[in-house]
Amino acid sequence: MEGSPTWEPEAWGSSGGWLAPREARAGPSLSSVLNELPSAATLRYRGPGVLPWGMLEEEDEDGGRSIQALAEATQKELQEPHASRELPWPMQARRVHRQSQARDQVALGSRSRVARWALVLGWSKEKTQEGLRTLQPWVWTLKRIGGQFGAGTESYFSLLRFLLLLNVLASVLKLCMTLLPTWVEGDPPGPPGPDTSSHCGSYDPRPQGLIAFPTQLFSLLSGESFLEWSSLFYGFYPPRPHLAVSYLCCVFVIGLLHLLLILHRSVSGLKQTLLAESGALTSYSHRVFSAWDFGLCGDVHVRLRQRNILFDLQVELEEAELRRQAALRTLGQHAKLWSVRVLLNLLVLALLGAAFYGVYWATEFTVQLQEVSYVQQLPLLKLVVNYLPSIFISAVNFVLPPVFKLIAPLERYTRSRQIVFILLRTIVLRLASLLVLLFSLWNQITCGGNSEAEDCKTCGYNYKEIPCWETRVGQEMYKLLIFDLLTGVAISLFIQFPRKLFSALCPGALGRMVGTQEFQVPDEVLGLIYAQTVVWVGSFFCPLLPLLNTVKFLLLFYLKKHTLFSTCSPASRTFRASTANFFFPLVLLLGLAISTVPVLCSIFLIPPSKPCGPFRELSSIWSQIPISISSLSQTTQNFLFFLGTQAFAVPLLLISSVLMVYTLALANSYGRLISELKRQIKTAAQDKVFLAQRAVALSSAQGAL
């Protein structure tokens, strides 16, 4: 082919503008230069219809027989019965090839019935996923928030929408498995009267006589009086076997469903995080040349996409600068920095310890104040005393997170890592405060874990002070939920809006300093996770708590959206959305794991209350399950008991081990394949450098001639 006179664009001369034959020029041909590349043998990886290196410069004089031969080879390759995923082509070429094969096979009737059903199921799955995506609420709102305030702020509202979905599912299950069985089997009876013979006392929280409106309002906020004996709390439900089983199973079903949904969200976020941290999608060239969506229509969508790319580039530049500074540090600077970090972490631990002790003290002090006669006579003062643990927890959560934000920049981490550390410290503060509150309640219920104490020896719990301890725990979770909602509304109405109004009235430097507000993503996210953890803990003791939290999150979404667009400005420093998409569900998973501890302890360890609830007169809440199993047929009993024997557990463990080993081997093979693809990408980059060098050399040689 090189023997025939070919024409090259580089030979375009100034005299006449005609191309010169190759024989008239000295030096190697472009084809020979390209054939020296290390990736010259990888032509087929560029898919069908792609011309080889130098093909345009090597057309035959009779009209391009090489191109025709290449087209025939491509057509022959297309006709070979290869699976689309086995072909080393680009994704678009594979998709076209797969659709072509599907049409041909359907036309010829060569598909089997199983293959046709597989095709129908795949098509139905795609259509179902598209339909579910169209049913997602607030899609345009999230896009607008991401374009105007960054992906980090968008991740907060995305998490809020996800938590709203979890609460809706939990509310539906509670209504179907708890409320409906209660009313289907007849009206539930009232509380046991004082004449009922029981060695654990009586329990009748219903108010007697005429109740004033302020007292009813305070009862509504504290969950006492008329609300205490209602379907809102555990003590209202009667001791019916079917209701007890469905009540207990509903808790496990909701926990398992939420666990699967959170894991699914965490895994999808982990993929984005690994890609972002690996650097494969964080290069500036990708942001500049490959991040644009050419299917956008309208000026609004275009501006939103431009802002998204701007925020991404801002994050990349900030983190690159911090990495550059870290690489230039000396050994002494590293030692000084780590010393500062150790001291700051000791300070954080001291603040957390003081906060935990304060929560424990507030809970114990509340019990002492409730016994004072003066407090019992004033409903408002009684309400404040009842809310004292909630007030103290909210005050601690309001004061310490800003301190953590002041400490984080001193540790000289990247912005994304600072967000992670702030989230970790704040979530430890919030969740541990909740655990301290629950521990104080457990100490009061079980007499400090001493079953031989005088107050707990008769019934296994302190029935004199807390006759229905499940309802008491539900009331505490109810008050935390209500107080958290009231606090959020009060901050928006009395702090954020006045600051924005002051900024509008004072346009100078003072107005900008006072009125400029940024949406604090870590604090807001931790507020959501804390509220959801409270619901997970209290849903067993307060069955309608997920329904109340659904209404709360719905109001919170519109309130935060209005606050964001009316009073907040875009953040001066942003962070990766991939970090938020993975770390937020991970912290949410931690909250779910912590919430299972008090619920499982209540089910298995603490005796249920005797005068209230569906599990009264039982030794433990879990004992209802063996009693219900004993009423089934013998075959069903044998099967259920077989599931708990070693004959079932050992094979299951072996199968799980084999599947785990297979998954690890598959992951290692995929890892080696990814490494090979990365090596090919580096080789392609070296090819470009090599071509640029040879082009400069050839240009210099031609200039010398």
PDB file of C-alpha atoms in Angstrom, residues 467-649:
ATOM      1  CA  PRO A 467     -47.403   1.770  86.439  1.00  0.00           C
ATOM      2  CA  CYS A 468     -47.197   1.607  82.604  1.00  0.00           C
ATOM      3  CA  TRP A 469     -43.537   2.088  81.769  1.00  0.00           C
ATOM      4  CA  GLU A 470     -43.947   1.528  78.009  1.00  0.00           C
ATOM      5  CA  THR A 471     -46.299   4.480  77.765  1.00  0.00           C
ATOM      6  CA  ARG A 472     -43.841   6.567  79.813  1.00  0.00           C
ATOM      7  CA  VAL A 473     -41.040   5.860  77.332  1.00  0.00           C
ATOM      8  CA  GLY A 474     -43.399   6.642  74.453  1.00  0.00           C
ATOM      9  CA  GLN A 475     -44.282   9.970  76.090  1.00  0.00           C
ATOM     10  CA  GLU A 476     -40.618  10.928  76.329  1.00  0.00           C
ATOM     11  CA  MET A 477     -40.072  10.173  72.630  1.00  0.00           C
ATOM     12  CA  TYR A 478     -43.291  12.051  71.794  1.00  0.00           C
ATOM     13  CA  LYS A 479     -42.079  15.112  73.712  1.00  0.00           C
ATOM     14  CA  LEU A 480     -38.699  14.990  71.965  1.00  0.00           C
ATOM     15  CA  LEU A 481     -40.453  14.933  68.589  1.00  0.00           C
ATOM     16  CA  ILE A 482     -42.812  17.799  69.424  1.00  0.00           C
ATOM     17  CA  PHE A 483     -40.100  19.930  70.997  1.00  0.00           C
ATOM     18  CA  ASP A 484     -37.766  19.361  68.034  1.00  0.00           C
ATOM     19  CA  LEU A 485     -40.516  20.537  65.654  1.00  0.00           C
ATOM     20  CA  LEU A 486     -41.311  23.598  67.765  1.00  0.00           C
ATOM     21  CA  THR A 487     -37.610  24.461  68.014  1.00  0.00           C
ATOM     22  CA  GLY A 488     -37.144  24.287  64.237  1.00  0.00           C
ATOM     23  CA  VAL A 489     -40.181  26.494  63.589  1.00  0.00           C
ATOM     24  CA  ALA A 490     -39.105  28.991  66.243  1.00  0.00           C
ATOM     25  CA  ILE A 491     -35.561  29.296  64.837  1.00  0.00           C
ATOM     26  CA  SER A 492     -36.919  29.926  61.344  1.00  0.00           C
ATOM     27  CA  LEU A 493     -39.511  32.495  62.444  1.00  0.00           C
ATOM     28  CA  PHE A 494     -37.663  34.361  65.185  1.00  0.00           C
ATOM     29  CA  ILE A 495     -33.993  34.152  64.161  1.00  0.00           C
ATOM     30  CA  GLN A 496     -33.528  33.550  60.433  1.00  0.00           C
ATOM     31  CA  PHE A 497     -36.338  35.731  59.074  1.00  0.00           C
ATOM     32  CA  PRO A 498     -35.517  38.749  61.310  1.00  0.00           C
ATOM     33  CA  ARG A 499     -31.871  38.514  60.198  1.00  0.00           C
ATOM     34  CA  LYS A 500     -32.927  38.600  56.562  1.00  0.00           C
ATOM     35  CA  LEU A 501     -35.288  41.511  57.245  1.00  0.00           C
ATOM     36  CA  PHE A 502     -32.494  43.411  58.975  1.00  0.00           C
ATOM     37  CA  SER A 503     -30.230  42.766  55.996  1.00  0.00           C
ATOM     38  CA  ALA A 504     -32.861  44.197  53.636  1.00  0.00           C
ATOM     39  CA  LEU A 505     -33.364  47.311  55.788  1.00  0.00           C
ATOM     40  CA  CYS A 506     -29.622  47.914  56.273  1.00  0.00           C
ATOM     41  CA  PRO A 507     -27.921  47.520  52.893  1.00  0.00           C
ATOM     42  CA  GLY A 508     -24.478  48.452  54.216  1.00  0.00           C
ATOM     43  CA  ALA A 509     -21.645  46.329  55.573  1.00  0.00           C
ATOM     44  CA  LEU A 510     -23.471  45.830  58.879  1.00  0.00           C
ATOM     45  CA  GLY A 511     -26.513  44.429  57.088  1.00  0.00           C
ATOM     46  CA  ARG A 512     -24.390  42.021  55.060  1.00  0.00           C
ATOM     47  CA  MET A 513     -22.510  40.866  58.146  1.00  0.00           C
ATOM     48  CA  VAL A 514     -25.649  40.248  60.209  1.00  0.00           C
ATOM     49  CA  GLY A 515     -28.050  39.156  57.478  1.00  0.00           C
ATOM     50  CA  THR A 516     -25.860  36.865  55.374  1.00  0.00           C
ATOM     51  CA  GLN A 517     -26.753  33.273  56.184  1.00  0.00           C
ATOM     52  CA  GLU A 518     -25.570  29.989  54.782  1.00  0.00           C
ATOM     53  CA  PHE A 519     -27.513  26.757  54.898  1.00  0.00           C
ATOM     54  CA  GLN A 520     -25.645  24.624  57.434  1.00  0.00           C
ATOM     55  CA  VAL A 521     -25.863  21.179  55.872  1.00  0.00           C
ATOM     56  CA  PRO A 522     -24.174  19.175  58.699  1.00  0.00           C
ATOM     57  CA  ASP A 523     -26.444  20.587  61.414  1.00  0.00           C
ATOM     58  CA  GLU A 524     -29.582  20.120  59.357  1.00  0.00           C
ATOM     59  CA  VAL A 525     -28.679  16.566  58.347  1.00  0.00           C
ATOM     60  CA  LEU A 526     -27.907  15.589  61.931  1.00  0.00           C
ATOM     61  CA  GLY A 527     -31.250  17.045  62.968  1.00  0.00           C
ATOM     62  CA  LEU A 528     -32.989  14.734  60.498  1.00  0.00           C
ATOM     63  CA  ILE A 529     -31.059  11.661  61.619  1.00  0.00           C
ATOM     64  CA  TYR A 530     -31.656  12.471  65.285  1.00  0.00           C
ATOM     65  CA  ALA A 531     -35.404  12.889  64.682  1.00  0.00           C
ATOM     66  CA  GLN A 532     -35.567   9.617  62.751  1.00  0.00           C
ATOM     67  CA  THR A 533     -33.667   7.781  65.508  1.00  0.00           C
ATOM     68  CA  VAL A 534     -36.169   9.092  68.056  1.00  0.00           C
ATOM     69  CA  VAL A 535     -38.977   7.700  65.893  1.00  0.00           C
ATOM     70  CA  TRP A 536     -37.275   4.306  65.578  1.00  0.00           C
ATOM     71  CA  VAL A 537     -36.881   4.106  69.350  1.00  0.00           C
ATOM     72  CA  GLY A 538     -40.392   5.320  70.132  1.00  0.00           C
ATOM     73  CA  SER A 539     -42.404   3.547  67.426  1.00  0.00           C
ATOM     74  CA  PHE A 540     -42.715   0.437  69.608  1.00  0.00           C
ATOM     75  CA  PHE A 541     -44.014   2.443  72.582  1.00  0.00           C
ATOM     76  CA  CYS A 542     -45.905   5.034  70.516  1.00  0.00           C
ATOM     77  CA  PRO A 543     -47.280   3.253  67.408  1.00  0.00           C
ATOM     78  CA  LEU A 544     -48.495   6.414  65.660  1.00  0.00           C
ATOM     79  CA  LEU A 545     -45.161   8.212  66.038  1.00  0.00           C
ATOM     80  CA  PRO A 546     -44.124   7.462  62.381  1.00  0.00           C
ATOM     81  CA  LEU A 547     -47.364   9.079  61.206  1.00  0.00           C
ATOM     82  CA  LEU A 548     -46.641  12.192  63.265  1.00  0.00           C
ATOM     83  CA  ASN A 549     -43.085  12.258  61.944  1.00  0.00           C
ATOM     84  CA  THR A 550     -44.402  12.043  58.374  1.00  0.00           C
ATOM     85  CA  VAL A 551     -46.433  15.194  58.939  1.00  0.00           C
ATOM     86  CA  LYS A 552     -43.436  16.811  60.623  1.00  0.00           C
ATOM     87  CA  PHE A 553     -41.047  16.041  57.747  1.00  0.00           C
ATOM     88  CA  LEU A 554     -43.607  17.241  55.205  1.00  0.00           C
ATOM     89  CA  LEU A 555     -43.927  20.574  57.002  1.00  0.00           C
ATOM     90  CA  LEU A 556     -40.168  20.705  57.490  1.00  0.00           C
ATOM     91  CA  PHE A 557     -39.480  20.281  53.774  1.00  0.00           C
ATOM     92  CA  TYR A 558     -41.564  23.296  52.759  1.00  0.00           C
ATOM     93  CA  LEU A 559     -40.336  25.342  55.714  1.00  0.00           C
ATOM     94  CA  LYS A 560     -36.663  24.664  54.918  1.00  0.00           C
ATOM     95  CA  LYS A 561     -37.263  25.246  51.220  1.00  0.00           C
ATOM     96  CA  HIS A 562     -38.850  28.633  51.907  1.00  0.00           C
ATOM     97  CA  THR A 563     -36.079  29.507  54.346  1.00  0.00           C
ATOM     98  CA  LEU A 564     -33.403  28.478  51.855  1.00  0.00           C
ATOM     99  CA  PHE A 565     -34.686  30.565  48.942  1.00  0.00           C
ATOM    100  CA  SER A 566     -35.755  33.581  50.991  1.00  0.00           C
ATOM    101  CA  THR A 567     -33.070  33.970  53.670  1.00  0.00           C
ATOM    102  CA  CYS A 568     -29.961  31.954  52.681  1.00  0.00           C
ATOM    103  CA  SER A 569     -27.135  32.585  50.245  1.00  0.00           C
ATOM    104  CA  PRO A 570     -25.000  29.973  48.423  1.00  0.00           C
ATOM    105  CA  ALA A 571     -22.282  28.459  50.575  1.00  0.00           C
ATOM    106  CA  SER A 572     -18.849  30.039  50.273  1.00  0.00           C
ATOM    107  CA  ARG A 573     -17.258  26.607  50.682  1.00  0.00           C
ATOM    108  CA  THR A 574     -18.867  23.493  49.267  1.00  0.00           C
ATOM    109  CA  PHE A 575     -18.099  19.773  49.521  1.00  0.00           C
ATOM    110  CA  ARG A 576     -18.518  16.689  47.398  1.00  0.00           C
ATOM    111  CA  ALA A 577     -22.042  15.398  46.849  1.00  0.00           C
ATOM    112  CA  SER A 578     -20.610  11.870  46.620  1.00  0.00           C
ATOM    113  CA  THR A 579     -19.415  12.157  50.210  1.00  0.00           C
ATOM    114  CA  ALA A 580     -22.878  13.171  51.332  1.00  0.00           C
ATOM    115  CA  ASN A 581     -24.624  10.460  49.302  1.00  0.00           C
ATOM    116  CA  PHE A 582     -22.585   7.757  51.031  1.00  0.00           C
ATOM    117  CA  PHE A 583     -21.906   9.154  54.485  1.00  0.00           C
ATOM    118  CA  PHE A 584     -25.411  10.393  55.278  1.00  0.00           C
ATOM    119  CA  PRO A 585     -27.036   6.937  54.839  1.00  0.00           C
ATOM    120  CA  LEU A 586     -24.126   5.430  56.762  1.00  0.00           C
ATOM    121  CA  VAL A 587     -24.818   7.677  59.753  1.00  0.00           C
ATOM    122  CA  LEU A 588     -28.518   6.901  59.347  1.00  0.00           C
ATOM    123  CA  LEU A 589     -27.639   3.212  59.502  1.00  0.00           C
ATOM    124  CA  LEU A 590     -25.755   3.912  62.746  1.00  0.00           C
ATOM    125  CA  GLY A 591     -28.871   5.549  64.174  1.00  0.00           C
ATOM    126  CA  LEU A 592     -30.944   2.500  63.230  1.00  0.00           C
ATOM    127  CA  ALA A 593     -28.432   0.185  64.915  1.00  0.00           C
ATOM    128  CA  ILE A 594     -28.440   2.286  68.108  1.00  0.00           C
ATOM    129  CA  SER A 595     -32.243   2.417  68.206  1.00  0.00           C
ATOM    130  CA  THR A 596     -32.481  -1.376  68.174  1.00  0.00           C
ATOM    131  CA  VAL A 597     -30.687  -1.636  71.544  1.00  0.00           C
ATOM    132  CA  PRO A 598     -33.442  -0.165  73.783  1.00  0.00           C
ATOM    133  CA  VAL A 599     -36.210  -1.810  71.744  1.00  0.00           C
ATOM    134  CA  LEU A 600     -34.662  -5.290  71.978  1.00  0.00           C
ATOM    135  CA  CYS A 601     -33.938  -4.815  75.684  1.00  0.00           C
ATOM    136  CA  SER A 602     -37.588  -3.929  76.225  1.00  0.00           C
ATOM    137  CA  ILE A 603     -38.749  -6.989  74.272  1.00  0.00           C
ATOM    138  CA  PHE A 604     -36.444  -9.583  75.820  1.00  0.00           C
ATOM    139  CA  LEU A 605     -35.275  -8.311  79.232  1.00  0.00           C
ATOM    140  CA  ILE A 606     -37.782  -6.021  80.963  1.00  0.00           C
ATOM    141  CA  PRO A 607     -41.111  -7.554  82.081  1.00  0.00           C
ATOM    142  CA  PRO A 608     -44.109  -5.884  80.419  1.00  0.00           C
ATOM    143  CA  SER A 609     -46.486  -3.709  82.410  1.00  0.00           C
ATOM    144  CA  LYS A 610     -49.264  -5.656  84.085  1.00  0.00           C
ATOM    145  CA  PRO A 611     -52.192  -3.172  83.932  1.00  0.00           C
ATOM    146  CA  CYS A 612     -51.742  -2.005  80.310  1.00  0.00           C
ATOM    147  CA  GLY A 613     -50.690  -3.039  76.837  1.00  0.00           C
ATOM    148  CA  PRO A 614     -51.241  -6.144  74.671  1.00  0.00           C
ATOM    149  CA  PHE A 615     -48.563  -8.170  76.532  1.00  0.00           C
ATOM    150  CA  ARG A 616     -49.868  -7.786  80.086  1.00  0.00           C
ATOM    151  CA  GLU A 617     -49.718 -10.820  82.358  1.00  0.00           C
ATOM    152  CA  LEU A 618     -46.776 -12.257  80.370  1.00  0.00           C
ATOM    153  CA  SER A 619     -43.305 -12.819  81.756  1.00  0.00           C
ATOM    154  CA  SER A 620     -41.756 -11.026  78.757  1.00  0.00           C
ATOM    155  CA  ILE A 621     -42.942  -9.495  75.515  1.00  0.00           C
ATOM    156  CA  TRP A 622     -41.163 -12.144  73.417  1.00  0.00           C
ATOM    157  CA  SER A 623     -42.937 -14.993  75.246  1.00  0.00           C
ATOM    158  CA  GLN A 624     -46.028 -14.258  73.136  1.00  0.00           C
ATOM    159  CA  ILE A 625     -44.265 -15.726  70.092  1.00  0.00           C
ATOM    160  CA  PRO A 626     -43.692 -19.254  71.557  1.00  0.00           C
ATOM    161  CA  ILE A 627     -47.260 -19.232  72.874  1.00  0.00           C
ATOM    162  CA  SER A 628     -48.594 -18.399  69.421  1.00  0.00           C
ATOM    163  CA  ILE A 629     -46.403 -21.033  67.766  1.00  0.00           C
ATOM    164  CA  SER A 630     -47.713 -23.704  70.155  1.00  0.00           C
ATOM    165  CA  SER A 631     -51.238 -23.085  68.848  1.00  0.00           C
ATOM    166  CA  LEU A 632     -50.234 -23.975  65.260  1.00  0.00           C
ATOM    167  CA  SER A 633     -50.279 -27.416  63.677  1.00  0.00           C
ATOM    168  CA  GLN A 634     -47.551 -29.899  64.553  1.00  0.00           C
ATOM    169  CA  THR A 635     -46.023 -29.763  61.068  1.00  0.00           C
ATOM    170  CA  THR A 636     -45.725 -25.976  61.184  1.00  0.00           C
ATOM    171  CA  GLN A 637     -44.237 -26.125  64.678  1.00  0.00           C
ATOM    172  CA  ASN A 638     -41.634 -28.662  63.580  1.00  0.00           C
ATOM    173  CA  PHE A 639     -40.680 -26.509  60.604  1.00  0.00           C
ATOM    174  CA  LEU A 640     -40.347 -23.330  62.670  1.00  0.00           C
ATOM    175  CA  PHE A 641     -38.310 -25.070  65.365  1.00  0.00           C
ATOM    176  CA  PHE A 642     -36.132 -26.621  62.645  1.00  0.00           C
ATOM    177  CA  LEU A 643     -35.172 -23.123  61.527  1.00  0.00           C
ATOM    178  CA  GLY A 644     -33.525 -22.595  64.909  1.00  0.00           C
ATOM    179  CA  THR A 645     -31.517 -25.829  64.986  1.00  0.00           C
ATOM    180  CA  GLN A 646     -27.938 -26.489  63.890  1.00  0.00           C
ATOM    181  CA  ALA A 647     -29.166 -28.723  61.069  1.00  0.00           C
ATOM    182  CA  PHE A 648     -30.448 -25.570  59.365  1.00  0.00           C
ATOM    183  CA  ALA A 649     -27.841 -23.078  60.585  1.00  0.00           C
TER     184      ALA A 649
END
